[in-house]
PDB file of N, CA and C in Angstrom:
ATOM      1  N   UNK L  71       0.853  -1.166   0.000  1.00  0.00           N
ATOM      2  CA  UNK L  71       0.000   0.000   0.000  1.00  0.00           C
ATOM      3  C   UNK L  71       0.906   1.239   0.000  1.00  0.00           C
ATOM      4  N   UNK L  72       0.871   1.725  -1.144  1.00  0.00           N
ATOM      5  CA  UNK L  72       1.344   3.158  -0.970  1.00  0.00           C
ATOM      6  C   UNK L  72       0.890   4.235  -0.041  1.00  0.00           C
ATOM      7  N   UNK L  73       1.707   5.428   0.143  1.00  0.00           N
ATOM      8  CA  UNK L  73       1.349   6.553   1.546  1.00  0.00           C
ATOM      9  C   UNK L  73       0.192   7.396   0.826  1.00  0.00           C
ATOM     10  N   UNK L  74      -0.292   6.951  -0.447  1.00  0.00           N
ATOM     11  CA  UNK L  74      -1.645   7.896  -1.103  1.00  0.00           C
ATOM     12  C   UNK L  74      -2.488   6.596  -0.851  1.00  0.00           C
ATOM     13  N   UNK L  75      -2.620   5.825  -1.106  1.00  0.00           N
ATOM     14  CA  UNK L  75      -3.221   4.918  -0.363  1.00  0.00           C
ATOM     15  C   UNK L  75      -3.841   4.804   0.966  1.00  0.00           C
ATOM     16  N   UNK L  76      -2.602   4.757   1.711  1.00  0.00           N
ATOM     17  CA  UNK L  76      -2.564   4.634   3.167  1.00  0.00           C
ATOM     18  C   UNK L  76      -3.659   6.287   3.817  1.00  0.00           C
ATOM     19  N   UNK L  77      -2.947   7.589   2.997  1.00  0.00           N
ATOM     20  CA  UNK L  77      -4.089   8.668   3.440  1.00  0.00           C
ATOM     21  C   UNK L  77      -5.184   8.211   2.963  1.00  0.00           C
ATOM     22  N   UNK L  78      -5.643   8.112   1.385  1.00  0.00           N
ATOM     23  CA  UNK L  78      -7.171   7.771   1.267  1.00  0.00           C
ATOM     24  C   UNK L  78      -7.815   6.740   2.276  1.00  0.00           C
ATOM     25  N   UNK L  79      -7.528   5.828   2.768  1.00  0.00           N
ATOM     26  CA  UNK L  79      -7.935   4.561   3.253  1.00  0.00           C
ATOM     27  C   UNK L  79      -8.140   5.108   4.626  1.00  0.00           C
ATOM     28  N   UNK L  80      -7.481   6.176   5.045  1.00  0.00           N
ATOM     29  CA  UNK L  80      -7.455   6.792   6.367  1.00  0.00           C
ATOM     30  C   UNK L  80      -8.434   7.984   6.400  1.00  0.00           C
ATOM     31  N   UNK L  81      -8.758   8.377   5.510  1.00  0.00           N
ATOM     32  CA  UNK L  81      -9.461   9.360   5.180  1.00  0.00           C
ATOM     33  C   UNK L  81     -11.567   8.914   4.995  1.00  0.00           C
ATOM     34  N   UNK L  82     -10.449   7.553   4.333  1.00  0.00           N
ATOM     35  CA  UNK L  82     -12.212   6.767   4.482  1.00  0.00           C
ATOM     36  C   UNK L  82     -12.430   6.852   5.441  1.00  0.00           C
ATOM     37  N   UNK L  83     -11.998   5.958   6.740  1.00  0.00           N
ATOM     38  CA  UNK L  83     -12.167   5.848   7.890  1.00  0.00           C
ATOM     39  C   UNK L  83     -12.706   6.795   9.191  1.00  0.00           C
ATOM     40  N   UNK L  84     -12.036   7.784   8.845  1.00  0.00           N
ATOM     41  CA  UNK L  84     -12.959   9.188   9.645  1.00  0.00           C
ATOM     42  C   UNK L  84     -13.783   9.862   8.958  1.00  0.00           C
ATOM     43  N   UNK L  85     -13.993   9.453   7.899  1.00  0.00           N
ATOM     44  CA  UNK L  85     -15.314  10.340   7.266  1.00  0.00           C
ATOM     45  C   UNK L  85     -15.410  10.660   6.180  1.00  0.00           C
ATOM     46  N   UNK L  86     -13.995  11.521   5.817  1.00  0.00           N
ATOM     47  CA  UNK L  86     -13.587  12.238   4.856  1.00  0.00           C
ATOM     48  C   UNK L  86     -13.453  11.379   3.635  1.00  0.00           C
ATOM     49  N   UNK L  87     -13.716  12.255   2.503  1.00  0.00           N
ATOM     50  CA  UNK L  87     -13.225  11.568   1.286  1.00  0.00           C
ATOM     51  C   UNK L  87     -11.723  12.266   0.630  1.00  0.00           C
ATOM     52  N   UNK L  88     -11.808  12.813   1.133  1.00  0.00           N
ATOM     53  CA  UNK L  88      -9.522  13.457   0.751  1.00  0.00           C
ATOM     54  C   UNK L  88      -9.650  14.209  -0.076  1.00  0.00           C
ATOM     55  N   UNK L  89     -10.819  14.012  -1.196  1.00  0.00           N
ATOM     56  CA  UNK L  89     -10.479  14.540  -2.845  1.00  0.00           C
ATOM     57  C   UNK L  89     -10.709  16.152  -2.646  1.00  0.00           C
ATOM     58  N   UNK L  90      -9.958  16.598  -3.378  1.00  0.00           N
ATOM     59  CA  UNK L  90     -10.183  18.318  -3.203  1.00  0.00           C
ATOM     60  C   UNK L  90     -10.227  18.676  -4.537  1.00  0.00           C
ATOM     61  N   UNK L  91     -10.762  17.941  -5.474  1.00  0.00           N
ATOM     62  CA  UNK L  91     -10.893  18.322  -6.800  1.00  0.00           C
ATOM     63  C   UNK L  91      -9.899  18.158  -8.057  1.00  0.00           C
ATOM     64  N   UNK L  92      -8.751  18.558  -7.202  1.00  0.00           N
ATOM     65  CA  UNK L  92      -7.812  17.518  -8.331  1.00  0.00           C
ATOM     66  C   UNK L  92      -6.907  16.718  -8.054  1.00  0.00           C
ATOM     67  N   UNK L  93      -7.061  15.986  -9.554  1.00  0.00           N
ATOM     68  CA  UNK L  93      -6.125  14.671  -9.497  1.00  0.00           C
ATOM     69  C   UNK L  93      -5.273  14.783 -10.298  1.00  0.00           C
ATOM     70  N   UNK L  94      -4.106  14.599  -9.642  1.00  0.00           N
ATOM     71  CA  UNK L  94      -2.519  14.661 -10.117  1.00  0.00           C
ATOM     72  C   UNK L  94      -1.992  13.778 -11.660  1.00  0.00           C
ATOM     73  N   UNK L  95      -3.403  12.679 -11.529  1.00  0.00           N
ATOM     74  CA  UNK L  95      -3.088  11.199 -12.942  1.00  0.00           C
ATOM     75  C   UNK L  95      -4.365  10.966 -13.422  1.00  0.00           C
ATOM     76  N   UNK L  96      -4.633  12.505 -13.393  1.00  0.00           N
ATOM     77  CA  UNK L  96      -5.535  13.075 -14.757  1.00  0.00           C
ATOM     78  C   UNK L  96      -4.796  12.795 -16.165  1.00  0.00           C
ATOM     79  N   UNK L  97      -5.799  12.473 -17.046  1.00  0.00           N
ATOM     80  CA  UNK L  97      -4.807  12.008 -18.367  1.00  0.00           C
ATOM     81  C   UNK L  97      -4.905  13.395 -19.222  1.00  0.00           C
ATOM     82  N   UNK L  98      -6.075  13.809 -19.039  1.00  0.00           N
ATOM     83  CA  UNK L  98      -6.342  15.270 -19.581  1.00  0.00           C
ATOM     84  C   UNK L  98      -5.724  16.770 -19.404  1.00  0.00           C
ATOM     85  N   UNK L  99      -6.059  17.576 -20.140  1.00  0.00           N
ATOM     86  CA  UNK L  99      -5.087  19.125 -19.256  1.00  0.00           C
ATOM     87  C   UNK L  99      -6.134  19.314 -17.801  1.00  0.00           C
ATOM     88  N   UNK L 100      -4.972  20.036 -16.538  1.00  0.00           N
ATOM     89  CA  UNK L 100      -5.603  20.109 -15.928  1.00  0.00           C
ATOM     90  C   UNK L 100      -6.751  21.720 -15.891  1.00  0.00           C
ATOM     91  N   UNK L 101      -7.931  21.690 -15.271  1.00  0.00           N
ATOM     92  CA  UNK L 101      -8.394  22.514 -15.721  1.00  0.00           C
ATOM     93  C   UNK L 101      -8.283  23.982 -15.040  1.00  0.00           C
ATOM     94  N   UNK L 102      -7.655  24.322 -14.076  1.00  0.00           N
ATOM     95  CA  UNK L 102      -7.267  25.393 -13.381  1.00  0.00           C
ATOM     96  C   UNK L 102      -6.295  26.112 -14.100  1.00  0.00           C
ATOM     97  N   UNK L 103      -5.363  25.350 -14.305  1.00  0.00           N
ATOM     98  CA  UNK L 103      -4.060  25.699 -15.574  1.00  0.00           C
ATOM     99  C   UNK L 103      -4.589  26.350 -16.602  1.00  0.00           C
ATOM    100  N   UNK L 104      -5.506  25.745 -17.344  1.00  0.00           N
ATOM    101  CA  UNK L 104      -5.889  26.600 -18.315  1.00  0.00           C
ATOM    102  C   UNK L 104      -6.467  27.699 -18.481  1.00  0.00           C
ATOM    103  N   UNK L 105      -6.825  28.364 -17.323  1.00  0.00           N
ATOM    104  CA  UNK L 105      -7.908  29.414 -17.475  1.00  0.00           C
ATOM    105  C   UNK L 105      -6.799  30.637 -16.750  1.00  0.00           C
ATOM    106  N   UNK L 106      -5.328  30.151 -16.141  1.00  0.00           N
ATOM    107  CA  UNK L 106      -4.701  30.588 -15.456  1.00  0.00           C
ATOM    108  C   UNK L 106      -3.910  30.757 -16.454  1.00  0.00           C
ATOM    109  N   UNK L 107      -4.029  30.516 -17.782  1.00  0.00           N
ATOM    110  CA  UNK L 107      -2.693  31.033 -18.781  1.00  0.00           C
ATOM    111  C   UNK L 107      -3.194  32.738 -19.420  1.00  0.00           C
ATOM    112  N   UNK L 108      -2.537  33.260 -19.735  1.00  0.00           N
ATOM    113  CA  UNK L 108      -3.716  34.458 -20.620  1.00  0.00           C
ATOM    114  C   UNK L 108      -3.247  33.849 -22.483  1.00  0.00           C
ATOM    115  N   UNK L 109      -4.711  33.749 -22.492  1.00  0.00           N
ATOM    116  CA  UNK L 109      -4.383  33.575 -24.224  1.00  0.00           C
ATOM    117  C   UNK L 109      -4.200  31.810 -24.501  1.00  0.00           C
ATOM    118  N   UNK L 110      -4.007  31.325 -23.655  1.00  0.00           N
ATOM    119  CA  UNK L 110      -3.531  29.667 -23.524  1.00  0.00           C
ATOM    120  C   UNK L 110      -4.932  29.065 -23.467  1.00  0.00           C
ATOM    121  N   UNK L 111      -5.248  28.295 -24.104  1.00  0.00           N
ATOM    122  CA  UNK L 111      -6.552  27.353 -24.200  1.00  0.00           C
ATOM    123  C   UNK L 111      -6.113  26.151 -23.357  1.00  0.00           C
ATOM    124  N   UNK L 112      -6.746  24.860 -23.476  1.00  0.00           N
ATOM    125  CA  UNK L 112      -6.220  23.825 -22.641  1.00  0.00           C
ATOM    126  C   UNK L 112      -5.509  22.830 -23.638  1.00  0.00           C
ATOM    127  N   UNK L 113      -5.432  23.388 -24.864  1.00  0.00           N
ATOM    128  CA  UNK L 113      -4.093  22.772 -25.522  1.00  0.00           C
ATOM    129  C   UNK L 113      -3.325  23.488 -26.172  1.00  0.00           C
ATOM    130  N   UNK L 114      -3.118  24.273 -25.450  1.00  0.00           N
ATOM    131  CA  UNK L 114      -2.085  25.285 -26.130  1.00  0.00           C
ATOM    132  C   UNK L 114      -0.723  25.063 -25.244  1.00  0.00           C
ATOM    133  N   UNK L 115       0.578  25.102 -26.291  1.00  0.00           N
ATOM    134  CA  UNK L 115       1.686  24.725 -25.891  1.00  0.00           C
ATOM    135  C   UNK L 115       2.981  25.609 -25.838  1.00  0.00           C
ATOM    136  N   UNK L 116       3.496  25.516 -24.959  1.00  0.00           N
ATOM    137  CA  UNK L 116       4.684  27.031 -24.911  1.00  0.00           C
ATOM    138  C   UNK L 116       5.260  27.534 -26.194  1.00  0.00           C
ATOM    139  N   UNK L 117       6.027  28.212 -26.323  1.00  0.00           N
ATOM    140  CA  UNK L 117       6.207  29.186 -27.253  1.00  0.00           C
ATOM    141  C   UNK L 117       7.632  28.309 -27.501  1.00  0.00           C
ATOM    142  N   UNK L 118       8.400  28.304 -26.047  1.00  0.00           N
ATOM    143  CA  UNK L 118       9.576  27.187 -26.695  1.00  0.00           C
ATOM    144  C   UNK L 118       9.368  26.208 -27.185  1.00  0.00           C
ATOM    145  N   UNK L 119       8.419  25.152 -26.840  1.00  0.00           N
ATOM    146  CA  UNK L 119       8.283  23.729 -27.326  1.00  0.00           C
ATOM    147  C   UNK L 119       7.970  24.084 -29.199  1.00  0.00           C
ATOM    148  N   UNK L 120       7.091  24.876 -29.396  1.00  0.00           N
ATOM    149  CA  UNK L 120       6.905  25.013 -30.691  1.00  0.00           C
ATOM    150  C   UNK L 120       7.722  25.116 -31.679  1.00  0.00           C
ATOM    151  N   UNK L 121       8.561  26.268 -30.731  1.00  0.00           N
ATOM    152  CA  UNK L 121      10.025  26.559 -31.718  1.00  0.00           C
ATOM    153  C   UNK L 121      10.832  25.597 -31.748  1.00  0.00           C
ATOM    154  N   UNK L 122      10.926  25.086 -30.362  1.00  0.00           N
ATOM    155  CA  UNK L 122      11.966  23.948 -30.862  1.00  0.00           C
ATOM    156  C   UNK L 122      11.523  22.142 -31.775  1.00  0.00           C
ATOM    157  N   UNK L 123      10.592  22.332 -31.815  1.00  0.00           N
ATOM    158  CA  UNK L 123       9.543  21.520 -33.438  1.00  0.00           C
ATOM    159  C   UNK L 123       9.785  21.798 -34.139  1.00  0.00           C
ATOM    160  N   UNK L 124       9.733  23.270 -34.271  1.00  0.00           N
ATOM    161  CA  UNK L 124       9.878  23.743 -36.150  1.00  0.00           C
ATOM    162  C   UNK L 124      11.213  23.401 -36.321  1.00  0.00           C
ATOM    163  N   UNK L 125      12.312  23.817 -35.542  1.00  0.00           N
ATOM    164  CA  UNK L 125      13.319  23.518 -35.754  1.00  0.00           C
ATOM    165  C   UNK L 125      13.920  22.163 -35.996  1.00  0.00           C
ATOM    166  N   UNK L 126      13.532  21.507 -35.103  1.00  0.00           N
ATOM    167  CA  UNK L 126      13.473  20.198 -35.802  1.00  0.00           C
ATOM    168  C   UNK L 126      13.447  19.326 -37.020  1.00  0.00           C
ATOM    169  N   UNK L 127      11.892  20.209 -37.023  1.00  0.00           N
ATOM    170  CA  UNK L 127      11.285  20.046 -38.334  1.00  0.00           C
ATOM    171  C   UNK L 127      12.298  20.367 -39.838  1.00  0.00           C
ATOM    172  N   UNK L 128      13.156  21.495 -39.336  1.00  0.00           N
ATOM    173  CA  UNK L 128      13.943  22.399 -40.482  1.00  0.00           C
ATOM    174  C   UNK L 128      15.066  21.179 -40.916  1.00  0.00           C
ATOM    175  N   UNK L 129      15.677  20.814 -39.603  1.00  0.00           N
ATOM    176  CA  UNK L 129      16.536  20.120 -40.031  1.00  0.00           C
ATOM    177  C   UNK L 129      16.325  18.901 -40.514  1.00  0.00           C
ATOM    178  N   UNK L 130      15.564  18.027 -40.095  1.00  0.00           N
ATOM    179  CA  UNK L 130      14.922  16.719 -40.813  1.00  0.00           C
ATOM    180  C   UNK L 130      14.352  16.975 -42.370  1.00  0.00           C
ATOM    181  N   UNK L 131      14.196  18.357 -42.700  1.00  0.00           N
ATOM    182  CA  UNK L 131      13.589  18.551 -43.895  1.00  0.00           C
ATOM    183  C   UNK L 131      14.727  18.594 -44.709  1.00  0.00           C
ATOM    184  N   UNK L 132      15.708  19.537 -44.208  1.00  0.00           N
ATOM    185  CA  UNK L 132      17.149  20.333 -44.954  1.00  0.00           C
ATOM    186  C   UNK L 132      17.874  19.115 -44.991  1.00  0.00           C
ATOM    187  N   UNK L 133      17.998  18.193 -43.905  1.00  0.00           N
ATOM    188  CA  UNK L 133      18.893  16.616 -44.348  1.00  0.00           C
ATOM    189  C   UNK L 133      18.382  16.137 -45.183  1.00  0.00           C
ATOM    190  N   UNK L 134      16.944  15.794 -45.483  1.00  0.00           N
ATOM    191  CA  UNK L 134      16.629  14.960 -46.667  1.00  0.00           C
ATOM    192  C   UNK L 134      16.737  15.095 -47.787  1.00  0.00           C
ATOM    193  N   UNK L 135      16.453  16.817 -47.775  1.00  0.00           N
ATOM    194  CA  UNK L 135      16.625  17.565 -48.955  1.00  0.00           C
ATOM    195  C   UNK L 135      17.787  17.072 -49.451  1.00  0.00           C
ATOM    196  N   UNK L 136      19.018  17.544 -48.679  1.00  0.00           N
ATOM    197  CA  UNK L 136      20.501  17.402 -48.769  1.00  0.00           C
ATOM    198  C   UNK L 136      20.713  15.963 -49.552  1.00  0.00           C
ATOM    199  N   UNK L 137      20.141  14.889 -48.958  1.00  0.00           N
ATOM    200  CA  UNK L 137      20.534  13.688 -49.381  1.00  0.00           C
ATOM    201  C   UNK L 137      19.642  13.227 -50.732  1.00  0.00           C
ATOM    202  N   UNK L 138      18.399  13.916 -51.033  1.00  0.00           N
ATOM    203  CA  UNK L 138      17.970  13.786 -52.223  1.00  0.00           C
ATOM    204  C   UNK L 138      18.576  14.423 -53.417  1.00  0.00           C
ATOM    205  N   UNK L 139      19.515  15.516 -53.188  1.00  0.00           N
ATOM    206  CA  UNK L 139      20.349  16.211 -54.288  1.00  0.00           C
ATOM    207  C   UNK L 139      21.134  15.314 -54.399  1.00  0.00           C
ATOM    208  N   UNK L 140      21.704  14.757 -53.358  1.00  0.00           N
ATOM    209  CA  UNK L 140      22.797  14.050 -53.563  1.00  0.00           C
ATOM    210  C   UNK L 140      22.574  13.343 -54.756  1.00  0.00           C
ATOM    211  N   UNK L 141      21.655  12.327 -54.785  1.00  0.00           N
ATOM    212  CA  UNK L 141      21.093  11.338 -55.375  1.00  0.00           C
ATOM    213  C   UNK L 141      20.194  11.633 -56.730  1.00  0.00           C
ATOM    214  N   UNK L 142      20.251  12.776 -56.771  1.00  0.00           N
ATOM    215  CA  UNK L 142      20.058  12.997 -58.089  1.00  0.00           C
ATOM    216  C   UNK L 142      20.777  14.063 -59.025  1.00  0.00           C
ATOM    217  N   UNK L 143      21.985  14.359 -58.451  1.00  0.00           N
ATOM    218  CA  UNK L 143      23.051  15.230 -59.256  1.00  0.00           C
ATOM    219  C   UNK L 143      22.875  16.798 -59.359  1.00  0.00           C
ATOM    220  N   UNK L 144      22.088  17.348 -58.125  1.00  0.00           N
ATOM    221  CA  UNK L 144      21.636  18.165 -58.367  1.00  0.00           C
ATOM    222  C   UNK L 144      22.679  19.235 -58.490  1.00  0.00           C
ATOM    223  N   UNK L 145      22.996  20.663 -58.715  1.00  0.00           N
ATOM    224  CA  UNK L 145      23.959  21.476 -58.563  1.00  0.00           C
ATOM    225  C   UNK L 145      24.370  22.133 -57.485  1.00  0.00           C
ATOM    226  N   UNK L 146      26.094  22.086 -57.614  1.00  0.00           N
ATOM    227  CA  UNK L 146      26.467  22.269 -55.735  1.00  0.00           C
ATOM    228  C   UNK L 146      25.774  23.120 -55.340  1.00  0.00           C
ATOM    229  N   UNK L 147      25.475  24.395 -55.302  1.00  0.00           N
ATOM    230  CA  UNK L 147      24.466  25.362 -54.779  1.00  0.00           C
ATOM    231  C   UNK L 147      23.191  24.812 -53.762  1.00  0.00           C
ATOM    232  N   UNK L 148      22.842  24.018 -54.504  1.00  0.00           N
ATOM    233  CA  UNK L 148      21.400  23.571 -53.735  1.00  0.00           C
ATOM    234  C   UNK L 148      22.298  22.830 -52.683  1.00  0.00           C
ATOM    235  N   UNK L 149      23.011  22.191 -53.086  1.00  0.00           N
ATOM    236  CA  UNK L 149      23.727  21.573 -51.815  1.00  0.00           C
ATOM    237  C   UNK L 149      24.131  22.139 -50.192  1.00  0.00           C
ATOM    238  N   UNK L 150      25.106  22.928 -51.285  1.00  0.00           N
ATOM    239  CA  UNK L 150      25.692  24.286 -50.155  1.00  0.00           C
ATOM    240  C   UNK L 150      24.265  25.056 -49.302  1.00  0.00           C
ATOM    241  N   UNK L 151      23.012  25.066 -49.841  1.00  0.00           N
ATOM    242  CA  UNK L 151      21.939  25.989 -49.519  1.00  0.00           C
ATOM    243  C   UNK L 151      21.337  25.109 -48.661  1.00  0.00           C
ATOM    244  N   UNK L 152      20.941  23.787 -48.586  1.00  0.00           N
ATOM    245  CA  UNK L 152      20.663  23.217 -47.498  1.00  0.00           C
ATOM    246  C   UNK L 152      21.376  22.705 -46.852  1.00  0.00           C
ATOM    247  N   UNK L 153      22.650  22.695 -46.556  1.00  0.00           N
ATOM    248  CA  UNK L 153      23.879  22.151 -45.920  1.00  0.00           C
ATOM    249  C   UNK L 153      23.703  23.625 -44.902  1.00  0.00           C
ATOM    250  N   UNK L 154      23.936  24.769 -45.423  1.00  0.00           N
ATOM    251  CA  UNK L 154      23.690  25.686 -44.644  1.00  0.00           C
ATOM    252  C   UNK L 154      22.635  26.105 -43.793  1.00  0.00           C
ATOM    253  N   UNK L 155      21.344  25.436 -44.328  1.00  0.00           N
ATOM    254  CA  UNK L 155      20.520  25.485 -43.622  1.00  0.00           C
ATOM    255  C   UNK L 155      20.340  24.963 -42.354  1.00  0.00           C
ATOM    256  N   UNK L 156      20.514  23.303 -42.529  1.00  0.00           N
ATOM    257  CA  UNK L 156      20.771  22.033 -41.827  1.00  0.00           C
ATOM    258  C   UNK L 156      21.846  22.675 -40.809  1.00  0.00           C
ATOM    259  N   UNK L 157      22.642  23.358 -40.571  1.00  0.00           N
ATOM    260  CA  UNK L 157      24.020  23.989 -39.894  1.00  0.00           C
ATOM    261  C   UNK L 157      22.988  24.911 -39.265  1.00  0.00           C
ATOM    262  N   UNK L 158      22.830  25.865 -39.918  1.00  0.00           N
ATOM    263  CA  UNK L 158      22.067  27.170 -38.605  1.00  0.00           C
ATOM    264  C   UNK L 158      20.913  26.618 -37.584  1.00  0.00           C
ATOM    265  N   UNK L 159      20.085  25.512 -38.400  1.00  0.00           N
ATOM    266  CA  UNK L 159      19.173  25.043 -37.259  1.00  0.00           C
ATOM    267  C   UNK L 159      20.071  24.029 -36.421  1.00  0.00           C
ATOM    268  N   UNK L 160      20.553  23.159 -36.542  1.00  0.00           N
ATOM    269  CA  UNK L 160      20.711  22.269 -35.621  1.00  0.00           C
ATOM    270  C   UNK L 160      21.934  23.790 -34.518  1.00  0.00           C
ATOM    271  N   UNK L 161      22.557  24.359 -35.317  1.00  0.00           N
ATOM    272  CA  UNK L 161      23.327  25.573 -33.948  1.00  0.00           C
ATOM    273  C   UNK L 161      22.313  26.175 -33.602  1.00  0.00           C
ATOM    274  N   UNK L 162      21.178  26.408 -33.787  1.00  0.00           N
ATOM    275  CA  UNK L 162      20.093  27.417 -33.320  1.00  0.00           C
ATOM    276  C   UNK L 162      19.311  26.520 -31.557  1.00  0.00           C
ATOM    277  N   UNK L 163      19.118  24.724 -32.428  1.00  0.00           N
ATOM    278  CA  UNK L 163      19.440  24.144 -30.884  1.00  0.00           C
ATOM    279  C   UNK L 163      20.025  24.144 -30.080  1.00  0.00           C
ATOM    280  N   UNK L 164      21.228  23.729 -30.595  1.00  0.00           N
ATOM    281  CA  UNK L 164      22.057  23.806 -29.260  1.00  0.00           C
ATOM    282  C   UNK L 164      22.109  24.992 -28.609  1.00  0.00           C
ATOM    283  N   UNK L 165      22.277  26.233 -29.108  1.00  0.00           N
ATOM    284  CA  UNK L 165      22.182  27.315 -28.533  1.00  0.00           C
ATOM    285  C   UNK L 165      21.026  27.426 -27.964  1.00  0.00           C
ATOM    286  N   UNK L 166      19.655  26.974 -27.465  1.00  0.00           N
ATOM    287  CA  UNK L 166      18.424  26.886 -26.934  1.00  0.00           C
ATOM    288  C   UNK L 166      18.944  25.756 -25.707  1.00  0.00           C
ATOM    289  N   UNK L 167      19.286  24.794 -26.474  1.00  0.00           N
ATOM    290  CA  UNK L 167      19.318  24.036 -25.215  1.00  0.00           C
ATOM    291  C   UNK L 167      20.365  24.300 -24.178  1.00  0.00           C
ATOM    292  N   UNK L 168      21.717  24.671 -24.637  1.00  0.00           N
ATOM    293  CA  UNK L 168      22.837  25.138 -23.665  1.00  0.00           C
ATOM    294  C   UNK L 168      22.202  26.554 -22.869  1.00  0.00           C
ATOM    295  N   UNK L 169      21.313  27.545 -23.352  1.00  0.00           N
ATOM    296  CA  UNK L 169      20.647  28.489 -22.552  1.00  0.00           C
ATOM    297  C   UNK L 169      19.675  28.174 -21.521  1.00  0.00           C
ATOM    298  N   UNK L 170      19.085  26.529 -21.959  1.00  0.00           N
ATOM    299  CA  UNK L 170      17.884  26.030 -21.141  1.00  0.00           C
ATOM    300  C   UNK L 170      18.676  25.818 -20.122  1.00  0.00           C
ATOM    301  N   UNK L 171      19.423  25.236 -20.086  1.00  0.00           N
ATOM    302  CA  UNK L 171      20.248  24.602 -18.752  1.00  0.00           C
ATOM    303  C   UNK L 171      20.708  25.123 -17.607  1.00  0.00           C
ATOM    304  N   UNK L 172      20.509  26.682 -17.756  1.00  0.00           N
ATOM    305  CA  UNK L 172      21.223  27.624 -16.592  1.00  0.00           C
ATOM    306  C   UNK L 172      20.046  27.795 -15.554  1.00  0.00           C
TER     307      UNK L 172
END
């Protein structure tokens, strides 16, 4: 028996039911949070997480790109242009994430 256990089960016992409205292993957003963001709905997601998606996104796009020129002879330029691309996003992470860390 776990000590959330052990309170509910103790809580039965004198009367009480424990619950104060929320539950921690809610699968859903919780709903206080949301009305406590300004502008934030209950699936709306930070401003970093987004950015760091797109970015993601940039580079998984700019590698494939990269490796589809490859494979079809395309001219160095396009190469060099998503090679450069693929370079500023993945440094645009790390520079996010080495700032997250402080």
């Amino acid at each position: 028996m776990t000590h959330q256990d052990h309170r509910y089960h103790q809580d039965q016992q004198d009367g009480r039911d424990g619950w104060d409205g929320r539950d921690p292993y809610r699968l859903g957003p919780p709903q206080a949070a949301a009305a406590s963001v300004p502008g934030g709905g209950p699936d709306a997601a930070p401003r970093g997480d987004v950015l760091r998606m797109l970015l993601w996104t940039v580079v998984v796009l700019s590698a494939t790109a990269n490796m589809v020129l490859s494979f079809t002879g395309a001219a160095v330029a396009l190469h060099l242009a998503s090679g450069v691309v693929t370079v500023l996003a993945v440094g645009a992470l790390v520079v996010r994430a080495l700032r997250g860390r402080r």
